[in-house]
GROMACS .gro file of C-alpha atoms in nm:
model
  278
    1MET     CA    1  -0.442 -15.022  -6.244
    2HIS     CA    2  -0.628 -15.035  -6.579
    3ASP     CA    3  -0.898 -14.785  -6.478
    4PHE     CA    4  -0.971 -14.947  -6.143
    5GLU     CA    5  -1.097 -14.619  -5.997
    6GLU     CA    6  -1.357 -14.588  -6.272
    7LYS     CA    7  -1.470 -14.947  -6.222
    8LEU     CA    8  -1.497 -14.887  -5.849
    9ALA     CA    9  -1.700 -14.571  -5.906
   10HIS     CA   10  -1.950 -14.768  -6.116
   11SER     CA   11  -1.955 -15.078  -5.895
   12LEU     CA   12  -2.280 -14.971  -5.726
   13ASP     CA   13  -2.463 -14.855  -6.038
   14HIS     CA   14  -2.711 -15.142  -6.002
   15LEU     CA   15  -2.835 -15.006  -5.668
   16GLU     CA   16  -3.135 -14.781  -5.632
   17ALA     CA   17  -3.051 -14.420  -5.546
   18SER     CA   18  -3.060 -14.367  -5.169
   19ARG     CA   19  -2.883 -14.196  -4.882
   20VAL     CA   20  -2.709 -14.523  -4.793
   21LYS     CA   21  -2.581 -14.564  -5.151
   22GLU     CA   22  -2.448 -14.209  -5.135
   23ALA     CA   23  -2.265 -14.291  -4.811
   24MET     CA   24  -2.126 -14.613  -4.958
   25LEU     CA   25  -1.982 -14.430  -5.259
   26TYR     CA   26  -1.851 -14.149  -5.039
   27SER     CA   27  -1.629 -14.392  -4.847
   28LEU     CA   28  -1.557 -14.640  -5.125
   29CYS     CA   29  -1.437 -14.376  -5.373
   30ALA     CA   30  -1.245 -14.158  -5.128
   31PRO     CA   31  -0.883 -14.096  -5.238
   32ALA     CA   32  -0.676 -14.401  -5.143
   33LYS     CA   33  -0.370 -14.600  -5.246
   34ARG     CA   34  -0.571 -14.919  -5.320
   35LEU     CA   35  -0.287 -15.130  -5.185
   36ARG     CA   36  -0.486 -15.452  -5.155
   37PRO     CA   37  -0.617 -15.443  -5.515
   38GLN     CA   38  -0.264 -15.359  -5.630
   39LEU     CA   39  -0.134 -15.670  -5.454
   40LEU     CA   40  -0.403 -15.888  -5.611
   41TYR     CA   41  -0.325 -15.754  -5.958
   42GLY     CA   42   0.047 -15.791  -5.885
   43VAL     CA   43   0.006 -16.164  -5.819
   44LEU     CA   44  -0.187 -16.207  -6.145
   45LYS     CA   45   0.082 -16.023  -6.336
   46ALA     CA   46   0.350 -16.236  -6.169
   47TYR     CA   47   0.175 -16.546  -6.304
   48GLY     CA   48   0.125 -16.393  -6.648
   49VAL     CA   49  -0.253 -16.366  -6.609
   50ASN     CA   50  -0.449 -16.070  -6.751
   51GLU     CA   51  -0.513 -15.828  -6.463
   52SER     CA   52  -0.876 -15.770  -6.566
   53GLN     CA   53  -0.957 -16.123  -6.452
   54GLY     CA   54  -0.915 -15.997  -6.096
   55ASP     CA   55  -1.154 -15.702  -6.123
   56ASN     CA   56  -1.450 -15.852  -5.937
   57CYS     CA   57  -1.233 -15.976  -5.654
   58ALA     CA   58  -1.037 -15.651  -5.631
   59ILE     CA   59  -1.362 -15.452  -5.609
   60ALA     CA   60  -1.490 -15.690  -5.340
   61ILE     CA   61  -1.173 -15.651  -5.133
   62GLU     CA   62  -1.185 -15.273  -5.158
   63MET     CA   63  -1.552 -15.278  -5.052
   64ILE     CA   64  -1.463 -15.487  -4.748
   65HIS     CA   65  -1.171 -15.263  -4.662
   66SER     CA   66  -1.395 -14.955  -4.686
   67TYR     CA   67  -1.666 -15.118  -4.474
   68SER     CA   68  -1.409 -15.203  -4.207
   69LEU     CA   69  -1.284 -14.843  -4.197
   70ILE     CA   70  -1.638 -14.701  -4.172
   71HIS     CA   71  -1.713 -14.924  -3.873
   72ASP     CA   72  -1.369 -14.877  -3.718
   73ASP     CA   73  -1.425 -14.499  -3.714
   74LEU     CA   74  -1.767 -14.512  -3.544
   75PRO     CA   75  -1.813 -14.356  -3.197
   76CYS     CA   76  -1.858 -14.701  -3.042
   77MET     CA   77  -1.519 -14.808  -3.182
   78ASP     CA   78  -1.231 -14.559  -3.231
   79ASN     CA   79  -1.453 -14.249  -3.262
   80ASP     CA   80  -1.246 -14.085  -3.536
   81ASP     CA   81  -1.327 -13.773  -3.740
   82LEU     CA   82  -1.088 -13.802  -4.037
   83ARG     CA   83  -1.029 -14.081  -4.288
   84ARG     CA   84  -0.858 -14.071  -4.628
   85GLY     CA   85  -0.830 -13.695  -4.607
   86GLN     CA   86  -1.200 -13.631  -4.557
   87LYS     CA   87  -1.463 -13.649  -4.284
   88THR     CA   88  -1.537 -14.001  -4.164
   89CYS     CA   89  -1.862 -14.146  -4.295
   90HIS     CA   90  -2.058 -14.095  -3.972
   91LYS     CA   91  -1.942 -13.732  -3.956
   92GLN     CA   92  -2.038 -13.662  -4.317
   93PHE     CA   93  -2.376 -13.836  -4.286
   94ASP     CA   94  -2.479 -13.975  -3.946
   95GLU     CA   95  -2.400 -14.276  -3.730
   96ALA     CA   96  -2.693 -14.492  -3.841
   97THR     CA   97  -2.631 -14.425  -4.212
   98ALA     CA   98  -2.262 -14.505  -4.170
   99LEU     CA   99  -2.345 -14.833  -3.996
  100LEU     CA  100  -2.581 -14.932  -4.277
  101ALA     CA  101  -2.333 -14.822  -4.545
  102GLY     CA  102  -2.069 -15.052  -4.396
  103ASP     CA  103  -2.316 -15.341  -4.376
  104ALA     CA  104  -2.425 -15.284  -4.736
  105LEU     CA  105  -2.066 -15.273  -4.867
  106LEU     CA  106  -1.994 -15.605  -4.698
  107SER     CA  107  -2.305 -15.757  -4.857
  108GLU     CA  108  -2.224 -15.621  -5.203
  109ALA     CA  109  -1.867 -15.751  -5.175
  110PHE     CA  110  -1.988 -16.111  -5.150
  111GLY     CA  111  -2.203 -16.060  -5.458
  112TYR     CA  112  -1.890 -15.965  -5.649
  113VAL     CA  113  -1.671 -16.244  -5.517
  114ALA     CA  114  -1.938 -16.510  -5.580
  115ASN     CA  115  -1.912 -16.417  -5.951
  116ALA     CA  116  -1.539 -16.346  -5.958
  117THR     CA  117  -1.449 -16.602  -6.228
  118TYR     CA  118  -1.617 -16.834  -6.478
  119GLN     CA  119  -1.526 -17.137  -6.266
  120ASN     CA  120  -1.761 -17.214  -5.979
  121SER     CA  121  -1.498 -17.422  -5.797
  122ILE     CA  122  -1.262 -17.122  -5.785
  123ASN     CA  123  -1.545 -16.892  -5.676
  124ASN     CA  124  -1.633 -17.132  -5.394
  125ASP     CA  125  -1.269 -17.134  -5.279
  126LEU     CA  126  -1.261 -16.754  -5.294
  127VAL     CA  127  -1.576 -16.721  -5.082
  128GLY     CA  128  -1.421 -16.957  -4.827
  129GLU     CA  129  -1.103 -16.747  -4.815
  130PHE     CA  130  -1.307 -16.427  -4.772
  131VAL     CA  131  -1.502 -16.572  -4.480
  132LYS     CA  132  -1.183 -16.700  -4.317
  133ALA     CA  133  -1.001 -16.367  -4.355
  134ILE     CA  134  -1.271 -16.123  -4.248
  135GLY     CA  135  -1.497 -16.326  -4.020
  136ALA     CA  136  -1.507 -16.404  -3.649
  137ASN     CA  137  -1.173 -16.586  -3.663
  138GLY     CA  138  -1.010 -16.316  -3.875
  139MET     CA  139  -1.047 -15.941  -3.907
  140ILE     CA  140  -1.350 -15.924  -3.674
  141LEU     CA  141  -1.164 -16.114  -3.400
  142GLY     CA  142  -0.873 -15.872  -3.436
  143GLN     CA  143  -1.109 -15.578  -3.395
  144MET     CA  144  -1.263 -15.732  -3.083
  145ILE     CA  145  -0.924 -15.796  -2.923
  146ASP     CA  146  -0.821 -15.442  -3.016
  147LEU     CA  147  -1.125 -15.294  -2.841
  148LEU     CA  148  -1.065 -15.504  -2.531
  149SER     CA  149  -0.703 -15.384  -2.525
  150GLU     CA  150  -0.790 -15.016  -2.480
  151ASN     CA  151  -0.676 -14.852  -2.156
  152ILE     CA  152  -0.476 -15.157  -2.045
  153LYS     CA  153  -0.113 -15.265  -2.073
  154THR     CA  154  -0.083 -15.508  -2.366
  155ASP     CA  155   0.208 -15.744  -2.442
  156LEU     CA  156   0.378 -15.777  -2.780
  157ASP     CA  157   0.214 -16.112  -2.855
  158THR     CA  158  -0.130 -15.956  -2.823
  159ILE     CA  159  -0.031 -15.653  -3.031
  160SER     CA  160   0.107 -15.887  -3.300
  161LYS     CA  161  -0.216 -16.090  -3.299
  162ILE     CA  162  -0.428 -15.776  -3.337
  163ASP     CA  163  -0.219 -15.651  -3.629
  164LEU     CA  164  -0.207 -15.994  -3.791
  165LEU     CA  165  -0.585 -16.031  -3.777
  166LYS     CA  166  -0.691 -15.672  -3.847
  167THR     CA  167  -0.445 -15.603  -4.127
  168GLY     CA  168  -0.252 -15.917  -4.217
  169CYS     CA  169  -0.565 -16.116  -4.299
  170LEU     CA  170  -0.680 -15.867  -4.561
  171PHE     CA  171  -0.333 -15.838  -4.717
  172SER     CA  172  -0.320 -16.219  -4.731
  173LEU     CA  173  -0.668 -16.233  -4.881
  174ALA     CA  174  -0.561 -16.010  -5.169
  175LEU     CA  175  -0.256 -16.223  -5.243
  176VAL     CA  176  -0.435 -16.558  -5.201
  177SER     CA  177  -0.722 -16.437  -5.421
  178GLY     CA  178  -0.478 -16.360  -5.701
  179CYS     CA  179  -0.323 -16.702  -5.654
  180LEU     CA  180  -0.662 -16.876  -5.681
  181ILE     CA  181  -0.775 -16.673  -5.983
  182ALA     CA  182  -0.447 -16.771  -6.152
  183ASN     CA  183  -0.536 -17.134  -6.071
  184LYS     CA  184  -0.217 -17.186  -5.868
  185LYS     CA  185  -0.377 -17.341  -5.560
  186GLY     CA  186  -0.053 -17.512  -5.457
  187ASP     CA  187   0.107 -17.172  -5.384
  188ILE     CA  188  -0.164 -17.047  -5.147
  189GLU     CA  189   0.030 -17.089  -4.822
  190VAL     CA  190   0.333 -16.906  -4.961
  191TRP     CA  191   0.116 -16.604  -5.045
  192ARG     CA  192  -0.077 -16.630  -4.720
  193ASN     CA  193   0.242 -16.607  -4.514
  194ILE     CA  194   0.376 -16.320  -4.724
  195GLY     CA  195   0.048 -16.138  -4.659
  196TYR     CA  196   0.072 -16.193  -4.285
  197LYS     CA  197   0.423 -16.049  -4.280
  198ALA     CA  198   0.308 -15.756  -4.494
  199GLY     CA  199   0.023 -15.683  -4.254
  200LEU     CA  200   0.252 -15.681  -3.952
  201ALA     CA  201   0.509 -15.465  -4.133
  202PHE     CA  202   0.238 -15.223  -4.247
  203GLN     CA  203   0.096 -15.177  -3.897
  204ILE     CA  204   0.437 -15.132  -3.734
  205GLN     CA  205   0.511 -14.880  -4.008
  206ASP     CA  206   0.180 -14.707  -3.926
  207ASP     CA  207   0.281 -14.688  -3.559
  208CYS     CA  208   0.607 -14.521  -3.663
  209LEU     CA  209   0.429 -14.277  -3.896
  210ASP     CA  210   0.193 -14.181  -3.613
  211ILE     CA  211   0.502 -14.052  -3.432
  212THR     CA  212   0.676 -13.879  -3.722
  213SER     CA  213   0.380 -13.743  -3.918
  214ASN     CA  214   0.049 -13.567  -3.849
  215GLU     CA  215  -0.320 -13.613  -3.921
  216GLU     CA  216  -0.319 -13.373  -4.215
  217LYS     CA  217  -0.043 -13.561  -4.396
  218LEU     CA  218  -0.170 -13.907  -4.302
  219GLY     CA  219  -0.525 -13.815  -4.399
  220LYS     CA  220  -0.670 -13.992  -4.096
  221SER     CA  221  -0.715 -13.946  -3.724
  222ILE     CA  222  -0.436 -14.060  -3.494
  223SER     CA  223  -0.635 -14.213  -3.211
  224ASP     CA  224  -0.420 -14.490  -3.059
  225GLU     CA  225  -0.277 -14.257  -2.795
  226LYS     CA  226  -0.621 -14.107  -2.725
  227ASN     CA  227  -0.762 -14.458  -2.674
  228GLN     CA  228  -0.452 -14.558  -2.475
  229LYS     CA  229  -0.366 -14.851  -2.700
  230SER     CA  230  -0.031 -15.025  -2.678
  231THR     CA  231   0.164 -15.035  -3.005
  232PHE     CA  232   0.495 -15.171  -3.126
  233VAL     CA  233   0.643 -14.823  -3.082
  234SER     CA  234   0.513 -14.783  -2.726
  235GLU     CA  235   0.649 -15.126  -2.633
  236LEU     CA  236   0.975 -15.143  -2.829
  237GLY     CA  237   1.062 -14.778  -2.881
  238PHE     CA  238   1.074 -14.605  -3.219
  239GLU     CA  239   1.414 -14.729  -3.342
  240LYS     CA  240   1.352 -15.099  -3.263
  241ALA     CA  241   1.003 -15.082  -3.413
  242GLN     CA  242   1.140 -14.926  -3.731
  243LYS     CA  243   1.409 -15.195  -3.758
  244LEU     CA  244   1.142 -15.465  -3.715
  245TYR     CA  245   0.919 -15.340  -3.996
  246LEU     CA  246   1.221 -15.311  -4.228
  247GLN     CA  247   1.315 -15.668  -4.133
  248TYR     CA  248   0.969 -15.793  -4.232
  249PHE     CA  249   0.995 -15.623  -4.572
  250ASP     CA  250   1.338 -15.780  -4.626
  251GLU     CA  251   1.188 -16.122  -4.547
  252ILE     CA  252   0.904 -16.059  -4.793
  253GLU     CA  253   1.150 -15.969  -5.069
  254ASN     CA  254   1.350 -16.286  -5.000
  255ASP     CA  255   1.035 -16.500  -5.001
  256LEU     CA  256   0.927 -16.354  -5.335
  257LYS     CA  257   1.267 -16.414  -5.493
  258LYS     CA  258   1.236 -16.784  -5.401
  259CYS     CA  259   0.899 -16.815  -5.576
  260ASN     CA  260   0.887 -16.949  -5.930
  261ILE     CA  261   0.720 -16.633  -6.065
  262HIS     CA  262   0.802 -16.311  -6.246
  263SER     CA  263   0.829 -16.126  -5.916
  264GLU     CA  264   0.954 -15.784  -6.029
  265SER     CA  265   0.611 -15.621  -6.053
  266ILE     CA  266   0.493 -15.731  -5.711
  267LEU     CA  267   0.833 -15.657  -5.558
  268ASN     CA  268   0.786 -15.301  -5.679
  269ILE     CA  269   0.451 -15.279  -5.499
  270PHE     CA  270   0.604 -15.395  -5.171
  271GLN     CA  271   0.893 -15.154  -5.224
  272MET     CA  272   0.641 -14.872  -5.266
  273ILE     CA  273   0.462 -14.975  -4.945
  274LYS     CA  274   0.795 -15.001  -4.763
  275ASN     CA  275   0.891 -14.646  -4.860
  276ARG     CA  276   0.553 -14.477  -4.804
  277ASP     CA  277   0.554 -14.167  -4.584
  278HIS     CA  278   0.179 -14.137  -4.519
   0.00000   0.00000   0.00000
């Protein structure tokens, strides 16, 4: 992705050296697939827009994703030890530093998105989409419902809502951001819905991988069973859950083919996500 890793590594160069900056970089630059930035760049490419125009927004989204993982792993949340093939932030540093690193990444992300393009109207729309996706009606709400669902029997509607909010909102944000940067505001709802489906498919796929893989291969802790959380696999069984996530990916491919865009590049990204094994 046109040297995205290098840009990410230098995204905090303006900050004073500190333990919290070290922790931020530790989590932000950990080995990862960068799926959300890839989706943003894929939308730009589909519209024929230079990918570099999405750099600020892609960095912001990856900062937010990293912050959410740092907090998700904390002892007061899922209490996990492994993330992206390395110790979780609070294990590598300490709990207070990890908490501050997550807070700081969230703050820095909004600095990047506020200056994402040369058009203030687009930047304002982007900030609004970020707040909607990750705030108290989005990703944060999903996390709260997820925590309240530990150690109790949860129905499929609740599981779907958790996955939609925790994962679908951030996938949608990446796609909608690309749409806005390309100045194609009329297509927002198409991309938003594709993102929601992608988030659900991704989480169901994760549930399946938790059964068929292991922590070493996945590069993260498998804590749903430890925290007694209901999942699509626990409720539907492995085979039905697997069929459901494949169905969502088929729907996404059909939706993309109906769009008036050069969809091959972004179809390839979804195909890669569909076939991932970790």
